[in-house]
mmCIF file of C-alpha atoms and ligand atoms in Angstrom:
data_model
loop_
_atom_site.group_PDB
_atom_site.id
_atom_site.type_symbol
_atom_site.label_atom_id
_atom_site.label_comp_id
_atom_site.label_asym_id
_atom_site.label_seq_id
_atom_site.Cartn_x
_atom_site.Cartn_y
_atom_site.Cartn_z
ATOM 1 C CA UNK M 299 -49.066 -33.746 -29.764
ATOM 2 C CA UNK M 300 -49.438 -34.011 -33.548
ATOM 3 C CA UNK M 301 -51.898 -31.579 -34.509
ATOM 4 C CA UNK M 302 -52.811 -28.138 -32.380
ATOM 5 C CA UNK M 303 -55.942 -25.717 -33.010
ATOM 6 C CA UNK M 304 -55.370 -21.658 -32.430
ATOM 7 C CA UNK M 305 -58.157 -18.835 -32.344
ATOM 8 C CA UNK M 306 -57.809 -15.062 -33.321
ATOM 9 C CA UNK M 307 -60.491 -11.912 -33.018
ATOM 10 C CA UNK M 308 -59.190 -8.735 -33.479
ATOM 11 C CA UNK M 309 -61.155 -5.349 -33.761
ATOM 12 C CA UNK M 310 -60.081 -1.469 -35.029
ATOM 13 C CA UNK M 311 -62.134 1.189 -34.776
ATOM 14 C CA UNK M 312 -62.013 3.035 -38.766
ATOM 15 C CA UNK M 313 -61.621 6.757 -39.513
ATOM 16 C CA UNK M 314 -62.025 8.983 -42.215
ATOM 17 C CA UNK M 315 -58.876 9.663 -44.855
ATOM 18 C CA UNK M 316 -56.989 6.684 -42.832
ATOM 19 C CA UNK M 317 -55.336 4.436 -45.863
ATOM 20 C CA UNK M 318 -57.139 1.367 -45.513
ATOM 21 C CA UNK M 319 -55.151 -2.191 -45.267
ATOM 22 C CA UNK M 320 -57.120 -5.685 -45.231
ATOM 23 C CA UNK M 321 -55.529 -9.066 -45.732
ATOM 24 C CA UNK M 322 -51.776 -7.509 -46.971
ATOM 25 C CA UNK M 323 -53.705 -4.868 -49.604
ATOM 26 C CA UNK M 324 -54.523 -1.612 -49.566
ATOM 27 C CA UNK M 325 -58.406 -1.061 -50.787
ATOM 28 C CA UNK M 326 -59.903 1.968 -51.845
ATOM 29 C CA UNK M 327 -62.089 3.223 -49.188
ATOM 30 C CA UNK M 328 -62.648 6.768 -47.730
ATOM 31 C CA UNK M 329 -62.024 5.427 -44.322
ATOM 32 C CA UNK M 330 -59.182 3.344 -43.154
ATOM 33 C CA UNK M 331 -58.664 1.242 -39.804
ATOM 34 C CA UNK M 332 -57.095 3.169 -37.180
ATOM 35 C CA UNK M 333 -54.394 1.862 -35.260
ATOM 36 C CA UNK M 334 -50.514 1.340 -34.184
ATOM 37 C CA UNK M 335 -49.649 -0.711 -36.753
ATOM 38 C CA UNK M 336 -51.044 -0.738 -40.817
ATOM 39 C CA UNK M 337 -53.773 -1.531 -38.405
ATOM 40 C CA UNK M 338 -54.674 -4.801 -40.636
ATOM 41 C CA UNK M 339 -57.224 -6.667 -38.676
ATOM 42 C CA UNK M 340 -57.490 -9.971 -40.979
ATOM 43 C CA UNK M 341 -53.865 -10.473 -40.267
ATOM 44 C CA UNK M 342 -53.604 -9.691 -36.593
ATOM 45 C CA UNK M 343 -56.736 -12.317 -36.092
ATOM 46 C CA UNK M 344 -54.494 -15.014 -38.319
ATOM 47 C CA UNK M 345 -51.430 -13.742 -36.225
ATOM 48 C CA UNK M 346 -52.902 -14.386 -33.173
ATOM 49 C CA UNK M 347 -54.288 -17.743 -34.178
ATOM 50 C CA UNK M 348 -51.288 -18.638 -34.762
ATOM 51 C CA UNK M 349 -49.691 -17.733 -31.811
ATOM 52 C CA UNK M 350 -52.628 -19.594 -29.864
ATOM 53 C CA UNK M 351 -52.286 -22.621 -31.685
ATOM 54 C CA UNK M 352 -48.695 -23.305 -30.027
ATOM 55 C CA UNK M 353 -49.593 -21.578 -26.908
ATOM 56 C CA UNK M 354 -46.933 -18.391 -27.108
ATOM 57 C CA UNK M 355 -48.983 -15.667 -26.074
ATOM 58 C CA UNK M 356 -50.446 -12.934 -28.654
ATOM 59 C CA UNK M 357 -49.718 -10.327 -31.007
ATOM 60 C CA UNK M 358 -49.256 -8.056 -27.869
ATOM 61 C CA UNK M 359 -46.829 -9.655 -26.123
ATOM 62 C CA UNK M 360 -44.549 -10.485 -29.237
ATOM 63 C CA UNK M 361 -45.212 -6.696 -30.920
ATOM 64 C CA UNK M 362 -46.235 -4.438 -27.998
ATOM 65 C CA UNK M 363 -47.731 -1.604 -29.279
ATOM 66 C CA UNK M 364 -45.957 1.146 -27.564
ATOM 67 C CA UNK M 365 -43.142 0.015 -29.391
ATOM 68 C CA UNK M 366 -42.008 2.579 -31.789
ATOM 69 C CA UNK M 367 -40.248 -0.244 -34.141
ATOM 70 C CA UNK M 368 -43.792 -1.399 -35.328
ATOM 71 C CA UNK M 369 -45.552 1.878 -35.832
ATOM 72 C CA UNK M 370 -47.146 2.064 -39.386
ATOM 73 C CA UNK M 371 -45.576 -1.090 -40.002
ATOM 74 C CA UNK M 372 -46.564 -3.517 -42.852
ATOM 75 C CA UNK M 373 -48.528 -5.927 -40.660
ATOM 76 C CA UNK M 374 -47.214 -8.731 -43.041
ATOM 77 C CA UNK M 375 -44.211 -8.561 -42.107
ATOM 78 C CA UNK M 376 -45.182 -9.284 -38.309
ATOM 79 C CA UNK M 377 -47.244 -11.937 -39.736
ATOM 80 C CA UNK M 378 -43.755 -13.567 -41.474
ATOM 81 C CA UNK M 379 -41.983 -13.688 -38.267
ATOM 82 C CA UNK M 380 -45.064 -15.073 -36.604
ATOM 83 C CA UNK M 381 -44.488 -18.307 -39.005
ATOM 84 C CA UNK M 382 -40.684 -18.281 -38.345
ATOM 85 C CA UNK M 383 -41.725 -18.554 -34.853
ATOM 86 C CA UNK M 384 -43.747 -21.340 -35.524
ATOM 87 C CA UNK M 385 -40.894 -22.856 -37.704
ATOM 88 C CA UNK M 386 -38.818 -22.568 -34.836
ATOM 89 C CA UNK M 387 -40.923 -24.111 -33.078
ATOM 90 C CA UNK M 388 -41.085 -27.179 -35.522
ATOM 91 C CA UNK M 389 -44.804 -26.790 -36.521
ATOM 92 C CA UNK M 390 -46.230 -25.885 -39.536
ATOM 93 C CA UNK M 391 -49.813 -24.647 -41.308
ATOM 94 C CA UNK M 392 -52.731 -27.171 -42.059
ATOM 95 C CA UNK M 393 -55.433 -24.604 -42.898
ATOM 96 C CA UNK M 394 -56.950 -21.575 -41.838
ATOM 97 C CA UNK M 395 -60.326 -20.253 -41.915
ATOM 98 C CA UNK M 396 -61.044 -16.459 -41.470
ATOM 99 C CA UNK M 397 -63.965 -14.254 -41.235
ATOM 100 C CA UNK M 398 -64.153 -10.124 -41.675
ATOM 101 C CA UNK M 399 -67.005 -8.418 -40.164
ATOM 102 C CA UNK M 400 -67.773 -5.125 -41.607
ATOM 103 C CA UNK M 401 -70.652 -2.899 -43.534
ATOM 104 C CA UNK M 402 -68.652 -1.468 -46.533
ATOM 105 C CA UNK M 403 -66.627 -1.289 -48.425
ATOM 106 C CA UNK M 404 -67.815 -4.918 -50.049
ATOM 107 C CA UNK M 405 -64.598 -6.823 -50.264
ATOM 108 C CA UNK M 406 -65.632 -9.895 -52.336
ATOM 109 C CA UNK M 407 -63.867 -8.721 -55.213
ATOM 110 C CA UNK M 408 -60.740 -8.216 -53.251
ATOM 111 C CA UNK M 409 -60.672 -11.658 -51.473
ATOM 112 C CA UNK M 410 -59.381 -13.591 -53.985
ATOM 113 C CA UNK M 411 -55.577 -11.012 -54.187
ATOM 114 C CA UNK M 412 -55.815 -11.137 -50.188
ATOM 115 C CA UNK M 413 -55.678 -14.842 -50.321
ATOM 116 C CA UNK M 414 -52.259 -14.595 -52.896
ATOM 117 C CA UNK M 415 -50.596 -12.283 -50.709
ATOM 118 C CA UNK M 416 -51.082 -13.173 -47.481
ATOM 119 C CA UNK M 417 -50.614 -17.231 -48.698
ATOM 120 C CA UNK M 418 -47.227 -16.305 -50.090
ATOM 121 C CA UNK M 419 -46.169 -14.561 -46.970
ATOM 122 C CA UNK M 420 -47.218 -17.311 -45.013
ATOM 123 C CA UNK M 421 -45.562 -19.687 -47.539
ATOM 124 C CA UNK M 422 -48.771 -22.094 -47.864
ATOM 125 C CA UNK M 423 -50.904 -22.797 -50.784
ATOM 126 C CA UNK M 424 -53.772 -20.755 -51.373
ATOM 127 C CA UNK M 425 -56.445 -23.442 -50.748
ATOM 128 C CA UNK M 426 -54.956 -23.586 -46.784
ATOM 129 C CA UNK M 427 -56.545 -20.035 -46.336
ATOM 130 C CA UNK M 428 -60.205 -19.195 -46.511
ATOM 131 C CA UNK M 429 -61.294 -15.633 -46.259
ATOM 132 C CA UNK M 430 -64.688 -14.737 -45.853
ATOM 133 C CA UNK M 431 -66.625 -11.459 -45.613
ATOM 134 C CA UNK M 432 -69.826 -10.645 -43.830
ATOM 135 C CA UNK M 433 -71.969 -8.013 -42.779
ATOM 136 C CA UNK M 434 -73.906 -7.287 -39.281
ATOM 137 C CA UNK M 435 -76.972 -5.902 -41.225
ATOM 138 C CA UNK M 436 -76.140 -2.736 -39.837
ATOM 139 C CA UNK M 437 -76.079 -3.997 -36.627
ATOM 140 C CA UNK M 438 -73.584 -2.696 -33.901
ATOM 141 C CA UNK M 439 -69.851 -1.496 -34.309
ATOM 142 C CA UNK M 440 -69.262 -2.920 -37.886
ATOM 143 C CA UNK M 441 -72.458 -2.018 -38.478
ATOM 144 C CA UNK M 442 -72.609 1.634 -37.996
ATOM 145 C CA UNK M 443 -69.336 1.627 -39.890
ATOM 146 C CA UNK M 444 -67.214 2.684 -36.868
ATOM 147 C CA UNK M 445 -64.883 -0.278 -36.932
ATOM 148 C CA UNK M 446 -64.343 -3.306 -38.405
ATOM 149 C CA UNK M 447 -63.700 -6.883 -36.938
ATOM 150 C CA UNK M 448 -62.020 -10.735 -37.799
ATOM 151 C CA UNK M 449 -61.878 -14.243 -36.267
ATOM 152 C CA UNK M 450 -59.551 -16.752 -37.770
ATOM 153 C CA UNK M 451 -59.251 -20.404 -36.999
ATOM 154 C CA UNK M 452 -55.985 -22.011 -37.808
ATOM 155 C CA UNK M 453 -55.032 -25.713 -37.606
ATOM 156 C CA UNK M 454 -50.927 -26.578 -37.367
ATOM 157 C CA UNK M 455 -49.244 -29.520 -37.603
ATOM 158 C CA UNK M 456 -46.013 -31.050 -35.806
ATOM 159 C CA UNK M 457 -43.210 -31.165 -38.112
HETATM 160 ZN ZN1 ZN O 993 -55.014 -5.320 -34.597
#
């Protein structure tokens, strides 16, 4: 098997005077994602794509969350040993394609640093990862601003 697919959807409910970490960067918000980890719920989707995509488990079973090791931890760094995994594993990244639901703060501006970062840890290019935003029109969870959401779609390829 050459080429394998992998899907991710994470969700954190967000909190008032909580720093607040999306895609490997801290943005200025005055609520931040609550959560064991740097709570970072663009990477934890990509993490988890990735883990899907060569069928060994989830973020959960690799980080567990009761784990005091990985609380407030950099979620990038997770994210680096996910792609030794996959190394190890003799695959490596085609493309990804990721989507953040959530009302405010507007990211767009911040997209483009998210993309350097989190491409560097991943050790890809930057045009292998998409990141996009979108709003629920004030619809639901995201909506009402009481948490924020991401799906990722990641394509890997056999070394
Ligand atoms: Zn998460």
């Amino acid at each position: 098997m050459c080429y394998r697919i992998g899907q991710g959807y994470d969700v954190h409910p967000l909190a008032a005077g909580r720093s607040f970490y999306l895609g490997g960067i801290l943005i200025p918000h005055s609520k931040g994602a609550v959560g064991h980890s740097d709570a970072d719920v663009l990477i934890h989707a990509i993490g988890d794509a990735l883990l899907g995509a060569i069928a060994i488990g989830d973020l959960g079973t690799h980080f567990p969350d009761n784990d005091p090791q990985y609380k407030g931890i950099d979620s990038k760094v997770l994210l680096q040993k996910i792609v030794e995994l996959l190394q190890e594993n003799h695959y490596q990244i085609v493309n990804i394609d990721s989507t953040v639901t959530l009302q405010r703060p507007k990211i767009a501006l911040f997209i483009l640093e998210m993309r350097k970062v989190l491409s560097q840890t991943m050790h890809i290019n930057m045009a292998q990862l998409s990141i996009k935003a979108t709003t629920t029109e004030h619809l639901g969870f995201e909506g009402r601003e009481e948490g924020l959401s991401a799906t990722a779609i990641v394509l890997v390829k056999k070394t």
